[in-house]
């Protein structure tokens, strides 16, 4: 779901590019065409210049997740092996302004998808006639990967539990957006992983929760699509033509960990591959059903803006004229935010037999550096974003 969004696009593109044996079905609500191979295609795709690439807009399937009946029919028609639920209202301020619709999308649609996964698992097990062995087999129904957020944590302000946070750390979201994603997590666990009745047991162990921090895309053409890029709008030609200059206050208080959706997609693909090969750790009460994916590179938004303008050669005088760092506390006139919600990803690396820090003898996973990621994300500035 949400294949027109930043993370959804990256994962959809990666699966189409690298997994020809998979039947990849991307869904969207209103935006049903995405350009997977634009001028600014992410550089980590080795075949981006190949004639086999479509180099055109890719059609998505239309699906309104708020229409439960349509969602049920869609799942029955396509019978997926894995559902990656990326669709969400992910902007805390926008969430507060449209609470009812945002709660429906973030919570109710997640509940319905989880129930449908459980129902399809029950049907699959009944058809196979062997309920004892199907809970760890793709024949037992679809898996559901639910994308959540580091905003389920409070930075220690009330919980007194401080980052970095592991999957089992105490949750205590400080804004409604974070609470909605936590409710989604609970739906996945209660319905798919820890069913309360015997009749629901067929869905047990098929829900996986993946928490991510602030994300940015390498193929964005709208700076507003990512909070890691939106600061640069004040340096677009349309803004520079404005005669009355008012400094943009940029958060210099909260520590963020901007992560490229291309990196998140790479980890998600590893999870999907293992699920379909039945090699991912089975979810049981003694094991985690929650995993973290986050870059280790921390920065404030003001520091990030300074890096971006340096990379683009924006004159220092212009930066000082148009921006100001705010280190006095959380941004005012916006949804509450925690100061730091750094995620500990070590359990993710263990589950995937990966090493992040170079230790151990297994495969390694490296996140793109913040400088390189910003170069890719802002390549072609300002024309790309005009």
Short mmCIF file of C-alpha atoms in Angstrom, two decimals:
data_model
loop_
_atom_site.label_atom_id
_atom_site.label_comp_id
_atom_site.label_asym_id
_atom_site.label_seq_id
_atom_site.Cartn_x
_atom_site.Cartn_y
_atom_site.Cartn_z
CA UNK A 1 0.00 0.00 0.00
CA UNK A 2 1.08 3.63 -0.43
CA UNK A 3 3.22 2.85 -3.48
CA UNK A 4 2.97 6.49 -4.59
CA UNK A 5 4.64 7.76 -1.40
CA UNK A 6 8.37 8.09 -0.78
CA UNK A 7 8.97 4.73 0.85
CA UNK A 8 6.35 2.94 -1.24
CA UNK A 9 7.94 4.19 -4.47
CA UNK A 10 11.41 3.10 -3.41
CA UNK A 11 10.28 -0.39 -2.40
CA UNK A 12 8.06 -0.83 -5.46
CA UNK A 13 10.91 0.24 -7.76
CA UNK A 14 13.46 -1.99 -6.02
CA UNK A 15 11.23 -5.07 -6.20
CA UNK A 16 10.43 -4.49 -9.87
CA UNK A 17 14.11 -3.94 -10.60
CA UNK A 18 15.63 -6.82 -8.66
CA UNK A 19 12.92 -9.45 -8.18
CA UNK A 20 11.47 -10.39 -11.58
CA UNK A 21 10.03 -13.59 -10.11
CA UNK A 22 7.78 -11.62 -7.78
CA UNK A 23 4.36 -10.41 -8.84
CA UNK A 24 4.67 -6.89 -7.42
CA UNK A 25 1.39 -5.02 -6.97
CA UNK A 26 1.61 -1.37 -5.98
CA UNK A 27 -1.49 0.47 -4.81
CA UNK A 28 -2.36 4.13 -4.48
CA UNK A 29 -5.45 6.16 -3.77
CA UNK A 30 -5.36 9.30 -5.93
CA UNK A 31 -1.87 9.29 -7.44
CA UNK A 32 -1.90 6.27 -9.73
CA UNK A 33 1.15 6.95 -11.90
CA UNK A 34 4.73 7.08 -10.62
CA UNK A 35 7.89 7.65 -12.61
CA UNK A 36 10.35 5.03 -11.40
CA UNK A 37 13.07 6.07 -13.82
CA UNK A 38 13.03 9.87 -13.96
CA UNK A 39 16.02 12.03 -14.69
CA UNK A 40 16.96 11.87 -11.01
CA UNK A 41 16.68 8.11 -10.54
CA UNK A 42 18.52 6.97 -7.39
CA UNK A 43 22.08 6.14 -8.30
CA UNK A 44 22.19 2.70 -6.69
CA UNK A 45 20.20 1.10 -9.51
CA UNK A 46 22.79 -0.54 -11.74
CA UNK A 47 20.43 -0.97 -14.68
CA UNK A 48 19.06 2.56 -14.74
CA UNK A 49 20.45 3.14 -18.25
CA UNK A 50 19.33 -0.23 -19.56
CA UNK A 51 16.85 -0.40 -22.42
CA UNK A 52 14.92 -2.92 -20.33
CA UNK A 53 13.87 -0.18 -17.93
CA UNK A 54 10.43 1.27 -18.67
CA UNK A 55 11.63 4.90 -18.46
CA UNK A 56 8.00 5.89 -18.22
CA UNK A 57 5.31 6.28 -15.63
CA UNK A 58 4.31 3.05 -13.94
CA UNK A 59 0.63 2.42 -13.31
CA UNK A 60 -0.52 1.60 -9.79
CA UNK A 61 -3.69 -0.18 -8.77
CA UNK A 62 -6.30 2.11 -7.25
CA UNK A 63 -7.31 1.14 -3.73
CA UNK A 64 -9.13 3.22 -1.15
CA UNK A 65 -8.07 1.67 2.14
CA UNK A 66 -10.94 3.44 3.90
CA UNK A 67 -13.34 1.30 1.85
CA UNK A 68 -13.26 -1.97 3.77
CA UNK A 69 -15.36 -3.87 1.21
CA UNK A 70 -13.15 -2.77 -1.70
CA UNK A 71 -10.03 -3.70 0.28
CA UNK A 72 -11.38 -7.17 1.01
CA UNK A 73 -12.27 -7.73 -2.64
CA UNK A 74 -8.83 -6.52 -3.75
CA UNK A 75 -7.01 -8.92 -1.42
CA UNK A 76 -9.20 -11.85 -2.44
CA UNK A 77 -8.52 -11.11 -6.11
CA UNK A 78 -4.73 -10.80 -5.83
CA UNK A 79 -4.10 -13.23 -2.92
CA UNK A 80 -0.79 -11.64 -1.82
CA UNK A 81 1.96 -13.53 -0.01
CA UNK A 82 3.24 -10.38 1.73
CA UNK A 83 1.46 -7.07 2.36
CA UNK A 84 3.72 -4.09 3.09
CA UNK A 85 1.51 -1.41 4.61
CA UNK A 86 3.26 1.90 3.85
CA UNK A 87 0.16 4.07 3.41
CA UNK A 88 -0.36 6.54 6.26
CA UNK A 89 -0.79 10.15 7.20
CA UNK A 90 2.81 10.63 8.32
CA UNK A 91 2.99 14.38 8.98
CA UNK A 92 2.20 15.16 12.65
CA UNK A 93 0.92 18.69 11.93
CA UNK A 94 -1.29 17.58 9.04
CA UNK A 95 -2.55 14.74 11.22
CA UNK A 96 -3.75 17.16 13.90
CA UNK A 97 -5.62 19.23 11.31
CA UNK A 98 -7.56 16.25 9.96
CA UNK A 99 -7.90 13.95 12.94
CA UNK A 100 -10.88 11.87 11.87
CA UNK A 101 -9.62 10.94 8.41
CA UNK A 102 -6.06 10.48 9.66
CA UNK A 103 -7.15 8.10 12.42
CA UNK A 104 -9.17 6.09 9.91
CA UNK A 105 -6.18 5.72 7.62
CA UNK A 106 -3.55 5.06 10.27
CA UNK A 107 -5.60 2.88 12.63
CA UNK A 108 -8.79 1.54 11.07
CA UNK A 109 -7.25 0.57 7.73
CA UNK A 110 -4.45 -1.22 9.59
CA UNK A 111 -6.95 -3.11 11.73
CA UNK A 112 -8.89 -4.17 8.66
CA UNK A 113 -5.78 -5.32 6.78
CA UNK A 114 -4.67 -7.35 9.80
CA UNK A 115 -8.10 -8.97 10.11
CA UNK A 116 -8.06 -9.81 6.40
CA UNK A 117 -4.61 -11.38 6.74
CA UNK A 118 -5.93 -13.47 9.62
CA UNK A 119 -9.05 -14.45 7.65
CA UNK A 120 -7.04 -15.40 4.57
CA UNK A 121 -4.68 -17.43 6.77
CA UNK A 122 -7.65 -19.30 8.21
CA UNK A 123 -8.96 -20.04 4.73
CA UNK A 124 -5.53 -21.15 3.49
CA UNK A 125 -5.04 -23.48 6.42
CA UNK A 126 -8.49 -24.98 5.96
CA UNK A 127 -7.78 -25.61 2.28
CA UNK A 128 -4.42 -27.19 3.03
CA UNK A 129 -5.89 -29.36 5.76
CA UNK A 130 -2.81 -29.14 7.97
CA UNK A 131 -3.10 -26.27 10.42
CA UNK A 132 -0.20 -27.48 12.52
CA UNK A 133 2.48 -26.76 9.93
CA UNK A 134 1.28 -23.72 8.03
CA UNK A 135 1.95 -20.97 10.57
CA UNK A 136 5.55 -20.68 9.34
CA UNK A 137 4.79 -21.37 5.67
CA UNK A 138 3.68 -18.92 3.01
CA UNK A 139 0.86 -21.35 2.21
CA UNK A 140 -0.64 -20.37 5.57
CA UNK A 141 -1.75 -16.98 4.30
CA UNK A 142 -0.16 -13.56 3.82
CA UNK A 143 2.38 -11.90 6.04
CA UNK A 144 1.83 -8.25 6.93
CA UNK A 145 4.70 -5.79 7.33
CA UNK A 146 3.47 -2.64 9.05
CA UNK A 147 5.54 0.53 8.77
CA UNK A 148 5.56 2.42 12.06
CA UNK A 149 7.59 5.31 13.48
CA UNK A 150 10.19 6.25 16.07
CA UNK A 151 7.58 8.71 17.34
CA UNK A 152 6.07 5.94 19.47
CA UNK A 153 8.81 6.94 21.95
CA UNK A 154 8.89 10.12 24.04
CA UNK A 155 12.64 10.74 24.31
CA UNK A 156 12.46 10.03 28.03
CA UNK A 157 10.55 13.16 28.98
CA UNK A 158 7.84 11.20 30.82
CA UNK A 159 8.83 7.56 30.53
CA UNK A 160 12.36 8.25 31.83
CA UNK A 161 13.55 5.70 29.31
CA UNK A 162 16.12 7.25 27.04
CA UNK A 163 17.45 6.49 23.56
CA UNK A 164 18.69 4.56 21.75
CA UNK A 165 15.48 2.55 21.79
CA UNK A 166 15.22 -1.17 21.13
CA UNK A 167 12.10 -2.96 19.94
CA UNK A 168 11.05 -3.75 23.51
CA UNK A 169 11.70 -0.29 24.97
CA UNK A 170 8.82 1.45 26.73
CA UNK A 171 6.56 3.34 24.31
CA UNK A 172 4.91 6.63 25.18
CA UNK A 173 4.09 8.80 22.14
CA UNK A 174 3.76 12.53 22.76
CA UNK A 175 1.61 13.41 19.73
CA UNK A 176 -1.52 12.05 18.11
CA UNK A 177 0.34 10.82 15.07
CA UNK A 178 2.60 8.68 17.25
CA UNK A 179 -0.39 7.37 19.19
CA UNK A 180 -2.14 6.40 15.94
CA UNK A 181 0.88 4.42 14.76
CA UNK A 182 1.11 2.72 18.15
CA UNK A 183 -2.55 1.72 17.83
CA UNK A 184 -1.69 0.25 14.45
CA UNK A 185 1.14 -1.73 16.03
CA UNK A 186 -1.21 -3.09 18.66
CA UNK A 187 -3.71 -4.14 16.00
CA UNK A 188 -1.04 -6.12 14.15
CA UNK A 189 0.15 -7.82 17.32
CA UNK A 190 -3.28 -8.55 18.78
CA UNK A 191 -4.81 -9.87 15.57
CA UNK A 192 -1.88 -11.61 13.88
CA UNK A 193 0.68 -12.45 16.53
CA UNK A 194 -1.09 -12.92 19.84
CA UNK A 195 -4.70 -13.90 19.03
CA UNK A 196 -7.02 -14.12 22.02
CA UNK A 197 -9.16 -17.01 20.81
CA UNK A 198 -8.51 -20.39 19.25
CA UNK A 199 -10.47 -19.38 16.17
CA UNK A 200 -7.98 -16.59 15.51
CA UNK A 201 -4.87 -18.72 15.99
CA UNK A 202 -4.38 -19.37 12.28
CA UNK A 203 -3.10 -15.83 11.86
CA UNK A 204 -0.53 -16.15 14.62
CA UNK A 205 3.02 -15.03 13.86
CA UNK A 206 2.33 -13.33 10.53
CA UNK A 207 2.64 -9.69 11.56
CA UNK A 208 5.91 -7.74 11.49
CA UNK A 209 6.29 -4.15 12.67
CA UNK A 210 9.07 -1.98 11.24
CA UNK A 211 9.80 1.37 12.89
CA UNK A 212 11.60 4.08 10.96
CA UNK A 213 12.73 7.66 11.73
CA UNK A 214 12.46 10.79 9.58
CA UNK A 215 12.79 9.70 5.95
CA UNK A 216 13.85 11.40 2.74
CA UNK A 217 13.61 10.33 -0.87
CA UNK A 218 16.29 10.50 -3.53
CA UNK A 219 13.69 10.90 -6.29
CA UNK A 220 11.50 13.63 -4.77
CA UNK A 221 10.48 16.53 -6.99
CA UNK A 222 8.57 18.28 -4.23
CA UNK A 223 10.56 19.46 -1.23
CA UNK A 224 7.43 19.32 0.93
CA UNK A 225 7.37 15.54 0.60
CA UNK A 226 10.08 15.15 3.24
CA UNK A 227 10.70 17.08 6.47
CA UNK A 228 14.39 16.50 5.78
CA UNK A 229 14.19 18.56 2.59
CA UNK A 230 11.42 21.10 3.12
CA UNK A 231 13.79 23.68 4.69
CA UNK A 232 15.28 24.28 1.25
CA UNK A 233 12.07 25.85 -0.07
CA UNK A 234 13.29 29.25 1.13
CA UNK A 235 16.13 29.02 -1.41
CA UNK A 236 13.96 28.30 -4.44
CA UNK A 237 13.94 31.11 -7.03
CA UNK A 238 10.29 31.92 -6.28
CA UNK A 239 11.16 32.51 -2.63
CA UNK A 240 14.32 34.47 -3.42
CA UNK A 241 12.30 36.91 -5.52
CA UNK A 242 10.28 37.87 -2.47
CA UNK A 243 11.20 41.40 -1.43
CA UNK A 244 9.98 41.14 2.17
CA UNK A 245 12.31 38.62 3.79
CA UNK A 246 11.27 36.97 7.04
CA UNK A 247 13.67 34.46 8.51
CA UNK A 248 12.50 30.87 8.57
CA UNK A 249 12.92 29.40 12.03
CA UNK A 250 14.42 25.92 11.73
CA UNK A 251 14.51 23.41 14.56
CA UNK A 252 17.96 23.19 16.17
CA UNK A 253 16.67 21.41 19.30
CA UNK A 254 15.58 17.92 18.28
CA UNK A 255 18.13 15.34 17.15
CA UNK A 256 16.94 13.54 14.02
CA UNK A 257 18.31 10.56 12.13
CA UNK A 258 17.41 11.21 8.47
CA UNK A 259 17.29 7.92 6.59
CA UNK A 260 17.07 7.38 2.84
CA UNK A 261 14.00 5.42 1.77
CA UNK A 262 16.31 3.58 -0.63
CA UNK A 263 18.14 2.10 2.38
CA UNK A 264 14.89 1.23 4.13
CA UNK A 265 13.65 -0.44 0.95
CA UNK A 266 16.82 -2.54 0.75
CA UNK A 267 16.27 -3.87 4.26
CA UNK A 268 12.57 -4.47 3.64
CA UNK A 269 13.43 -6.48 0.54
CA UNK A 270 15.71 -8.69 2.63
CA UNK A 271 12.83 -9.26 5.05
CA UNK A 272 10.41 -10.05 2.20
CA UNK A 273 12.89 -12.44 0.59
CA UNK A 274 13.33 -14.30 3.85
CA UNK A 275 9.63 -14.46 4.55
CA UNK A 276 8.97 -15.98 1.15
CA UNK A 277 11.84 -18.40 1.70
CA UNK A 278 10.49 -19.14 5.21
CA UNK A 279 13.84 -18.19 6.76
CA UNK A 280 12.81 -15.14 8.78
CA UNK A 281 12.53 -15.71 12.56
CA UNK A 282 9.07 -16.97 13.43
CA UNK A 283 7.15 -14.56 15.61
CA UNK A 284 6.45 -16.05 19.00
CA UNK A 285 5.87 -14.55 22.47
CA UNK A 286 9.56 -15.11 23.28
CA UNK A 287 10.76 -13.42 20.08
CA UNK A 288 10.40 -9.90 18.74
CA UNK A 289 7.79 -9.00 16.16
CA UNK A 290 9.24 -5.51 15.91
CA UNK A 291 12.33 -4.33 14.06
CA UNK A 292 14.04 -0.98 13.59
CA UNK A 293 15.61 0.50 10.44
CA UNK A 294 17.40 3.81 10.91
CA UNK A 295 20.58 5.51 9.80
CA UNK A 296 23.07 6.17 12.63
CA UNK A 297 23.82 9.68 11.33
CA UNK A 298 22.26 12.16 13.76
CA UNK A 299 21.66 15.87 13.12
CA UNK A 300 19.25 18.69 13.87
CA UNK A 301 17.19 20.09 11.00
CA UNK A 302 19.18 23.34 11.19
CA UNK A 303 22.48 21.45 10.91
CA UNK A 304 21.01 19.47 8.04
CA UNK A 305 20.01 22.68 6.25
CA UNK A 306 23.55 24.01 6.71
CA UNK A 307 24.93 20.84 5.10
CA UNK A 308 22.47 21.12 2.22
CA UNK A 309 23.27 24.75 1.47
CA UNK A 310 27.00 24.02 1.67
CA UNK A 311 26.63 21.19 -0.85
CA UNK A 312 24.66 23.47 -3.18
CA UNK A 313 26.99 26.42 -2.81
CA UNK A 314 24.39 28.78 -1.35
CA UNK A 315 26.18 31.92 -0.13
CA UNK A 316 26.56 32.04 3.64
CA UNK A 317 25.13 35.57 3.72
CA UNK A 318 21.95 34.30 2.04
CA UNK A 319 21.63 31.45 4.55
CA UNK A 320 21.97 33.85 7.49
CA UNK A 321 19.53 36.29 5.92
CA UNK A 322 16.78 33.75 5.38
CA UNK A 323 17.11 31.20 8.20
CA UNK A 324 17.63 31.05 11.95
CA UNK A 325 18.21 28.04 14.17
CA UNK A 326 15.83 27.57 17.10
CA UNK A 327 17.47 25.68 19.96
CA UNK A 328 15.17 26.90 22.74
CA UNK A 329 12.79 23.93 22.63
CA UNK A 330 10.21 22.15 20.49
CA UNK A 331 8.85 24.06 17.48
CA UNK A 332 5.96 26.31 18.47
CA UNK A 333 2.50 26.22 16.88
CA UNK A 334 2.95 22.61 15.83
CA UNK A 335 2.25 19.12 17.12
CA UNK A 336 4.42 18.11 20.11
CA UNK A 337 7.61 16.28 19.25
CA UNK A 338 10.20 14.41 21.35
CA UNK A 339 13.78 15.66 21.41
CA UNK A 340 15.47 12.39 20.44
CA UNK A 341 14.08 8.99 19.47
CA UNK A 342 17.19 7.26 18.13
CA UNK A 343 16.49 3.65 17.19
CA UNK A 344 18.71 0.68 18.02
CA UNK A 345 18.77 -1.60 14.96
CA UNK A 346 20.88 -4.44 16.38
CA UNK A 347 17.96 -6.87 16.57
CA UNK A 348 17.21 -6.24 12.89
CA UNK A 349 20.78 -7.09 11.92
CA UNK A 350 20.69 -10.26 14.02
CA UNK A 351 17.41 -11.40 12.47
CA UNK A 352 18.82 -10.91 8.96
CA UNK A 353 22.29 -12.31 9.74
CA UNK A 354 23.80 -8.94 8.92
CA UNK A 355 26.56 -6.88 10.45
CA UNK A 356 26.32 -3.10 10.48
CA UNK A 357 29.52 -2.14 12.28
CA UNK A 358 31.82 -4.59 10.49
CA UNK A 359 31.92 -7.02 13.41
CA UNK A 360 31.22 -10.71 12.95
CA UNK A 361 31.74 -12.76 9.85
CA UNK A 362 28.43 -12.27 8.06
CA UNK A 363 27.24 -9.88 5.39
CA UNK A 364 27.34 -6.17 6.11
CA UNK A 365 24.80 -3.42 5.57
CA UNK A 366 25.87 0.19 5.20
CA UNK A 367 23.61 3.21 5.15
CA UNK A 368 24.39 5.97 2.70
CA UNK A 369 26.28 8.80 4.37
CA UNK A 370 24.25 11.91 5.14
CA UNK A 371 26.38 13.99 2.77
CA UNK A 372 26.02 11.55 -0.12
CA UNK A 373 22.33 11.07 0.55
CA UNK A 374 21.70 14.81 0.46
CA UNK A 375 23.70 15.12 -2.77
CA UNK A 376 21.40 12.58 -4.40
CA UNK A 377 18.22 14.00 -2.89
CA UNK A 378 19.01 17.56 -4.03
CA UNK A 379 20.63 16.77 -7.38
CA UNK A 380 19.30 19.26 -9.95
CA UNK A 381 18.33 21.92 -7.40
CA UNK A 382 16.54 24.28 -7.95
CA UNK A 383 15.11 23.39 -11.38
CA UNK A 384 14.08 19.91 -10.26
CA UNK A 385 11.82 21.38 -7.55
CA UNK A 386 10.49 24.42 -9.41
#
